[in-house]
Amino acid sequence: MNTKKRLSTTFIRKVLVVLLIGQSFIWYWSFSRHNITIDTDLEKRMQTASAIIGSVAAAVDTAQGHRYLERVMDGALSDENIVYIEVSRESDVVIRRSTSQDDPALRIVKTPIVKGDSEIGTVLLKYKSGKTDTAFILTNLTLQGIVFTVLTLLIYLFFQGHIGTQIAKLSTNIEKVTLGDLTQKVEISEDNEIGVIAKGLNFLIERLLITVKKLKSVAGNVSAAISQLNLTFKNVINGISHQQRSIEEISRAVKTASGAQLQTITNTEKLLSLSNDNVSALLEMRAASEEIAANISSLNRNISASYSTLAGLTRSAQEVASMADNATSAVQQASTSIEEINASVKEVEKTIKESAELSHQTTNIIAEKGMLSVVDAIEGMERIEDSVNSLSEAIKRLGRRSRDIEKILSVIKDVTEQTGMLSLNAQILAVQAGEHGKSFSVVADEMRSLSEKTAVSTHDIAIIVSTLQKEIREAMESTMETVRMVEEGNHIVLKTGDTLREILHASQKSTSMAESIERAVVQQAKGLELIVNAIEHIKGMIIDVNRTTEEQEQGTASLLESISSIKESMEAARNATDEQAESTRFITDNIELANEKTAEIARASAEQQEVNKRIIEAMEEVMVIGKETARNVKEVSLFISSLHNEVEVLRKEVELFRTSTA
Amino acid sequence: MKYAIFEIAGESFGIGIDRVVEILKYQDLHRIPELPDFVSGVINVRGEVVPVIDMRLRFGIAEEARRHRIILVRMEGDKVGLVVDDVTDIVEIPEDGISSPPKLFKGFRAEFMKGLCQGRSDSGTGPAGNGKVIIILDMERILTSSEKIMLSTSRKKLITHGRRRVSRRVQEGQE
């Protein structure tokens, strides 16, 4: 220990300071008394000198007397205190001065010069105050210094010799203990207060040694526990970030699914509008078919009429010889009818061409766009299925992760309990260590509050994790429902494809029918040409009718033959037209069915979209909860690392103590 | 004075902290034939064999309940373990806050008690305990004087004849 800080030294120093102050006071008092005496003496002397000069000035006024006055004044100036003398009378002024007259500290004595009863002038005398008696001061100081030194030596010898040594021994021991060496023992066996202090100190050191050993082991345990806790928390944080990533993956998958769904909806809408186009085209076709049917039946009627006319003509031909004029008009009538038929057939031909064109167009629409849409829809559904499957997989992974977190939480609970017990032990040790344990007691309290906080946080996390698990279960249920819906949608799309194929088949059949009708109509037209030619022939024959009836009969027979061939053609056309109309109705029905199915798909897709939205919402909720969990865990981690720091500080402090002599 | 507060069957008890050495996790007790009846077994505390008294059995409370902690106390200069349900807190209770006990309190005999103390409700400023009454135990009266003698005799026997054997058995038990 520093000599300056020793108790005995401090005491001696304080006594000496008191002594010094007392001596200084005494010295100052005697010095000021001495000065006052000197000043009073000087003033009296100056007044006397001034009075002498005044009386001399009053007595003399001759020239000789004047010189005498000057001598007296010079004599006075030889006094080392007087610096300036002025004698001012009514007749003259005499001034004598030494060199340092302008000194401002000069004192002045004024004395009137009195001659008889009247005042004839004044004597002005300036002087400086007397010099301090340095010999007196030096003697005084030396004496006091000697007394002070002797006293100092005496006091020092007394304190340092006896009490100081023992206190120094005691303080050296305490100093070593303070530096952390607990192996010290104070060896003072005296029976006074210092002996008692030494015994007490030995007892305290022993106790402290035991406590510090315990503290060391406790601090080691706590440190290990906290390291474990730290490790565990790192695992938790890893788990949570895994979870977060899984959730993001799910979100992405759901969004992809949603996009595919939207495409499906768009495709379905396209398909619907196409179907509507189909329906209108088919309705048009149906109208055309019906028109054709009407035209063909009117044609039939005309042909029947012409047939009966021809039959009549044949009958008349028997009597043509006698009724040649009638025959001419009949042929005219037949020609008109044939022209009518021709016009009808032309119209039929045009309508049938239109119908064939429409049927072809329908087939194309169904084959290209319809089937393409269905293929798109199937692909979309497959993509949705894939997305939903990966979503369900990711949710299952999430469930597993949350179970991992549960395991980790149980470890944290164990560690928290252990920390709480350790903090109780630390408190016990702190209390038993008494005054020395106070700082440790603060650390123990801190540890305890931290362990309580950790317990609360762990409980919170457990609640959050169970909420999370519930949400994940819900998400899983939603996903299962989605899977079911996707399967249903797939089924519907496949069914739609089948229906469309049926429609295509029917449409192709209808096209081939229309083509055969067209061919029939062409044949019919050819037949009509034959008829026209025949009529021309008839005309020629009628011109020659009068010439030869046999020839006429022959012509009539050939005419009948032609007409019957037309009739056959017409029958075929009628059958074909009927079949076409039926096909068209069948197509219309199918397309309406397809429409219905498509609408069903649209409804299912919208429903599925709703489910997707719910999943996305649930996922976002899960993500928010996950973030909250992460934040809580980080907070706990922060608590724990601060606990760790505290314990490290404690450990370092404990390490400073030397507990064995080795 | 500070007291360690522990719980048995939902009741709070306090013992002076000056008697407490350490609080340990519950570990399985090793039963040894030389021990008197009121000692439930021994445990190994860092190489030291310490007899343990189950406080539930001592208070005559049914055995079904989990025991969490062992409080190591100094009794007659030696260490003895007390098995309790849980150690909840360490609190300061002034001497004037302890009232003298009735003859029987909630089925606990007064012979073990030093006094009762009103625990603090959560908002209060007194000792902890959620407003429950804390039974302050008198450590000197936990064992009767004859039991103390039996304990010290069996301890000596353990030390002189059976220490090596017991330590070995305790270690084997731990392994």
Short mmCIF file of C-alpha atoms in Angstrom, two decimals, chain A residues 236-477:
data_model
loop_
_atom_site.label_atom_id
_atom_site.label_comp_id
_atom_site.label_asym_id
_atom_site.label_seq_id
_atom_site.Cartn_x
_atom_site.Cartn_y
_atom_site.Cartn_z
CA VAL A 236 -35.12 -22.67 -33.36
CA ILE A 237 -34.22 -19.74 -35.56
CA ASN A 238 -33.03 -22.14 -38.29
CA GLY A 239 -36.29 -24.08 -37.99
CA ILE A 240 -38.33 -20.91 -38.26
CA SER A 241 -36.45 -19.67 -41.29
CA HIS A 242 -36.98 -23.12 -42.91
CA GLN A 243 -40.62 -22.77 -42.11
CA GLN A 244 -40.71 -19.28 -43.57
CA ARG A 245 -39.12 -20.57 -46.79
CA SER A 246 -41.62 -23.44 -46.95
CA ILE A 247 -44.49 -20.98 -46.53
CA GLU A 248 -43.12 -18.79 -49.29
CA GLU A 249 -42.85 -21.86 -51.51
CA ILE A 250 -46.47 -22.67 -50.74
CA SER A 251 -47.53 -19.13 -51.52
CA ARG A 252 -45.72 -19.29 -54.84
CA ALA A 253 -47.30 -22.68 -55.61
CA VAL A 254 -50.76 -21.36 -54.76
CA LYS A 255 -50.19 -18.29 -56.91
CA THR A 256 -49.07 -20.49 -59.83
CA ALA A 257 -52.17 -22.63 -59.29
CA SER A 258 -54.27 -19.49 -59.27
CA GLY A 259 -52.69 -18.32 -62.54
CA ALA A 260 -53.33 -21.68 -64.17
CA GLN A 261 -56.87 -21.51 -62.89
CA LEU A 262 -57.37 -18.07 -64.36
CA GLN A 263 -56.12 -19.44 -67.69
CA THR A 264 -58.61 -22.27 -67.38
CA ILE A 265 -61.38 -19.76 -66.74
CA THR A 266 -60.30 -17.71 -69.77
CA ASN A 267 -60.15 -20.88 -71.89
CA THR A 268 -63.53 -21.94 -70.63
CA GLU A 269 -65.00 -18.55 -71.48
CA LYS A 270 -63.43 -18.77 -74.94
CA LEU A 271 -64.93 -22.22 -75.31
CA LEU A 272 -68.31 -20.89 -74.20
CA SER A 273 -68.27 -18.09 -76.75
CA LEU A 274 -67.14 -20.60 -79.41
CA SER A 275 -69.96 -22.89 -78.39
CA ASN A 276 -72.37 -20.01 -78.69
CA ASP A 277 -70.98 -19.34 -82.18
CA ASN A 278 -71.47 -23.02 -82.91
CA VAL A 279 -75.01 -22.92 -81.69
CA SER A 280 -75.87 -19.89 -83.80
CA ALA A 281 -74.14 -21.42 -86.83
CA LEU A 282 -76.04 -24.64 -86.28
CA LEU A 283 -79.29 -22.78 -85.84
CA GLU A 284 -78.58 -21.07 -89.15
CA MET A 285 -77.79 -24.43 -90.65
CA ARG A 286 -80.97 -25.84 -89.23
CA ALA A 287 -82.95 -22.99 -90.73
CA ALA A 288 -81.18 -23.62 -94.02
CA SER A 289 -81.96 -27.34 -93.78
CA GLU A 290 -85.57 -26.60 -93.08
CA GLU A 291 -85.64 -24.24 -96.01
CA ILE A 292 -84.08 -26.94 -98.15
CA ALA A 293 -86.66 -29.39 -96.90
CA ALA A 294 -89.41 -26.92 -97.78
CA ASN A 295 -87.93 -26.27 -101.20
CA ILE A 296 -87.52 -29.95 -101.87
CA SER A 297 -91.08 -30.68 -100.91
CA SER A 298 -92.27 -27.89 -103.18
CA LEU A 299 -90.03 -29.37 -105.88
CA ASN A 300 -91.61 -32.73 -105.20
CA ARG A 301 -95.01 -31.24 -105.49
CA ASN A 302 -94.00 -29.65 -108.77
CA ILE A 303 -92.53 -32.93 -110.02
CA SER A 304 -95.69 -34.77 -108.97
CA ALA A 305 -97.67 -32.14 -110.75
CA SER A 306 -95.50 -32.50 -113.82
CA TYR A 307 -95.71 -36.28 -113.54
CA SER A 308 -99.50 -36.19 -113.50
CA THR A 309 -99.38 -33.64 -116.28
CA LEU A 310 -97.16 -35.98 -118.26
CA ALA A 311 -99.45 -38.88 -117.45
CA GLY A 312 -102.28 -36.79 -118.72
CA LEU A 313 -100.09 -35.95 -121.68
CA THR A 314 -99.49 -39.66 -122.31
CA ARG A 315 -103.16 -40.29 -122.13
CA SER A 316 -103.77 -37.37 -124.43
CA ALA A 317 -101.04 -38.61 -126.75
CA GLN A 318 -103.25 -41.60 -127.47
CA GLU A 319 -105.74 -39.16 -128.72
CA VAL A 320 -103.16 -36.65 -129.99
CA ALA A 321 -104.03 -37.17 -133.49
CA SER A 322 -107.40 -35.80 -132.79
CA MET A 323 -106.27 -33.25 -130.17
CA ALA A 324 -103.03 -31.69 -131.64
CA ASP A 325 -103.93 -28.18 -130.53
CA ASN A 326 -104.50 -29.41 -126.97
CA ALA A 327 -101.08 -31.11 -127.05
CA THR A 328 -99.31 -27.90 -128.05
CA SER A 329 -100.78 -26.05 -125.08
CA ALA A 330 -100.00 -28.99 -122.77
CA VAL A 331 -96.33 -28.97 -123.86
CA GLN A 332 -96.27 -25.25 -123.32
CA GLN A 333 -97.62 -25.83 -119.84
CA ALA A 334 -95.04 -28.58 -119.20
CA SER A 335 -92.25 -26.32 -120.37
CA THR A 336 -93.35 -23.63 -117.95
CA SER A 337 -93.53 -26.20 -115.15
CA ILE A 338 -90.08 -27.48 -116.01
CA GLU A 339 -88.69 -23.97 -115.92
CA GLU A 340 -90.28 -23.51 -112.53
CA ILE A 341 -88.74 -26.81 -111.41
CA ASN A 342 -85.39 -25.72 -112.78
CA ALA A 343 -85.52 -22.48 -110.85
CA SER A 344 -86.47 -24.40 -107.68
CA VAL A 345 -83.66 -26.87 -108.24
CA LYS A 346 -81.19 -24.00 -108.73
CA GLU A 347 -82.37 -22.50 -105.51
CA VAL A 348 -82.06 -25.88 -103.79
CA GLU A 349 -78.58 -26.24 -105.18
CA LYS A 350 -77.56 -22.84 -103.85
CA THR A 351 -79.04 -23.53 -100.40
CA ILE A 352 -77.44 -26.94 -100.25
CA LYS A 353 -74.08 -25.46 -101.17
CA GLU A 354 -74.54 -22.92 -98.41
CA SER A 355 -75.52 -25.69 -96.01
CA ALA A 356 -72.49 -27.78 -96.99
CA GLU A 357 -70.27 -24.73 -96.52
CA LEU A 358 -71.76 -24.07 -93.08
CA SER A 359 -71.45 -27.71 -92.10
CA HIS A 360 -67.82 -27.68 -93.21
CA GLN A 361 -67.19 -24.49 -91.28
CA THR A 362 -68.77 -26.00 -88.17
CA THR A 363 -66.61 -29.07 -88.48
CA ASN A 364 -63.53 -26.89 -88.82
CA ILE A 365 -64.49 -24.75 -85.82
CA ILE A 366 -65.11 -27.79 -83.67
CA ALA A 367 -62.02 -29.65 -84.88
CA GLU A 368 -59.61 -26.73 -84.59
CA LYS A 369 -60.68 -24.27 -81.97
CA GLY A 370 -62.95 -26.46 -79.83
CA MET A 371 -60.54 -29.35 -79.55
CA LEU A 372 -57.64 -26.93 -79.07
CA SER A 373 -59.50 -25.25 -76.19
CA VAL A 374 -60.22 -28.60 -74.63
CA VAL A 375 -56.55 -29.59 -74.92
CA ASP A 376 -55.59 -26.24 -73.35
CA ALA A 377 -58.10 -26.85 -70.58
CA ILE A 378 -56.68 -30.35 -69.96
CA GLU A 379 -53.13 -28.98 -69.85
CA GLY A 380 -54.22 -26.19 -67.48
CA MET A 381 -55.90 -28.74 -65.26
CA GLU A 382 -52.75 -30.86 -65.22
CA ARG A 383 -50.66 -27.85 -64.23
CA ILE A 384 -53.14 -27.07 -61.47
CA GLU A 385 -52.92 -30.64 -60.31
CA ASP A 386 -49.12 -30.46 -60.20
CA SER A 387 -49.20 -27.16 -58.32
CA VAL A 388 -51.75 -28.41 -55.84
CA ASN A 389 -49.74 -31.59 -55.28
CA SER A 390 -46.54 -29.62 -54.60
CA LEU A 391 -48.58 -27.32 -52.35
CA SER A 392 -49.89 -30.24 -50.36
CA GLU A 393 -46.34 -31.66 -50.13
CA ALA A 394 -45.00 -28.29 -48.88
CA ILE A 395 -47.78 -28.03 -46.28
CA LYS A 396 -46.94 -31.53 -45.05
CA ARG A 397 -43.28 -30.50 -44.72
CA LEU A 398 -44.43 -27.43 -42.79
CA GLY A 399 -46.37 -29.67 -40.42
CA ARG A 400 -43.24 -31.75 -39.81
CA ARG A 401 -41.19 -28.58 -39.17
CA SER A 402 -43.66 -27.33 -36.59
CA ARG A 403 -43.39 -30.68 -34.79
CA ASP A 404 -39.58 -30.18 -34.75
CA ILE A 405 -40.15 -26.79 -33.14
CA GLU A 406 -42.28 -28.44 -30.49
CA LYS A 407 -39.37 -30.76 -29.62
CA ILE A 408 -36.98 -27.82 -29.39
CA LEU A 409 -39.44 -25.98 -27.16
CA SER A 410 -39.43 -28.83 -24.67
CA VAL A 411 -35.61 -28.60 -24.53
CA ILE A 412 -35.88 -24.85 -23.91
CA LYS A 413 -38.40 -25.47 -21.13
CA ASP A 414 -35.94 -27.85 -19.43
CA VAL A 415 -33.10 -25.34 -19.73
CA THR A 416 -35.28 -22.52 -18.40
CA GLU A 417 -36.21 -24.63 -15.36
CA GLN A 418 -32.53 -25.41 -14.77
CA THR A 419 -31.64 -21.70 -15.02
CA GLY A 420 -34.38 -20.84 -12.49
CA MET A 421 -32.96 -23.36 -10.02
CA LEU A 422 -29.44 -22.08 -10.57
CA SER A 423 -30.63 -18.52 -9.94
CA LEU A 424 -32.20 -19.64 -6.63
CA ASN A 425 -28.88 -21.25 -5.64
CA ALA A 426 -27.03 -18.12 -6.68
CA GLN A 427 -29.35 -16.07 -4.46
CA ILE A 428 -28.69 -18.39 -1.52
CA LEU A 429 -24.94 -18.08 -2.05
CA ALA A 430 -25.23 -14.31 -2.40
CA VAL A 431 -27.12 -14.03 0.88
CA GLN A 432 -24.69 -16.31 2.69
CA ALA A 433 -21.69 -14.38 1.36
CA GLY A 434 -23.12 -11.32 3.13
CA GLU A 435 -21.58 -7.97 2.23
CA HIS A 436 -19.23 -9.55 -0.32
CA GLY A 437 -22.13 -11.22 -2.07
CA LYS A 438 -24.10 -8.04 -2.68
CA SER A 439 -22.81 -7.49 -6.20
CA PHE A 440 -23.35 -11.14 -6.95
CA SER A 441 -26.84 -10.87 -5.54
CA VAL A 442 -27.64 -8.26 -8.20
CA VAL A 443 -26.41 -10.67 -10.89
CA ALA A 444 -28.45 -13.51 -9.34
CA ASP A 445 -31.61 -11.35 -9.37
CA GLU A 446 -30.90 -10.44 -12.97
CA MET A 447 -30.46 -14.13 -13.83
CA ARG A 448 -33.71 -14.94 -12.16
CA SER A 449 -35.70 -12.24 -13.92
CA LEU A 450 -34.15 -13.35 -17.20
CA SER A 451 -35.12 -16.96 -16.56
CA GLU A 452 -38.67 -15.85 -15.74
CA LYS A 453 -38.81 -13.77 -18.90
CA THR A 454 -37.50 -16.75 -20.87
CA ALA A 455 -40.20 -18.95 -19.32
CA VAL A 456 -42.92 -16.44 -20.33
CA SER A 457 -41.51 -16.15 -23.84
CA THR A 458 -41.29 -19.93 -24.15
CA HIS A 459 -44.91 -20.19 -23.12
CA ASP A 460 -45.87 -17.53 -25.72
CA ILE A 461 -43.95 -19.40 -28.39
CA ALA A 462 -45.69 -22.64 -27.42
CA ILE A 463 -49.08 -20.91 -27.89
CA ILE A 464 -47.97 -19.45 -31.22
CA VAL A 465 -46.67 -22.84 -32.37
CA SER A 466 -49.95 -24.55 -31.50
CA THR A 467 -51.87 -21.80 -33.38
CA LEU A 468 -49.49 -22.35 -36.26
CA GLN A 469 -50.16 -26.07 -36.20
CA LYS A 470 -53.90 -25.44 -36.24
CA GLU A 471 -53.51 -23.10 -39.22
CA ILE A 472 -51.36 -25.70 -40.99
CA ARG A 473 -54.05 -28.34 -40.38
CA GLU A 474 -56.66 -25.97 -41.84
CA ALA A 475 -54.40 -25.28 -44.79
CA MET A 476 -54.02 -29.04 -45.29
CA GLU A 477 -57.78 -29.50 -45.21
#
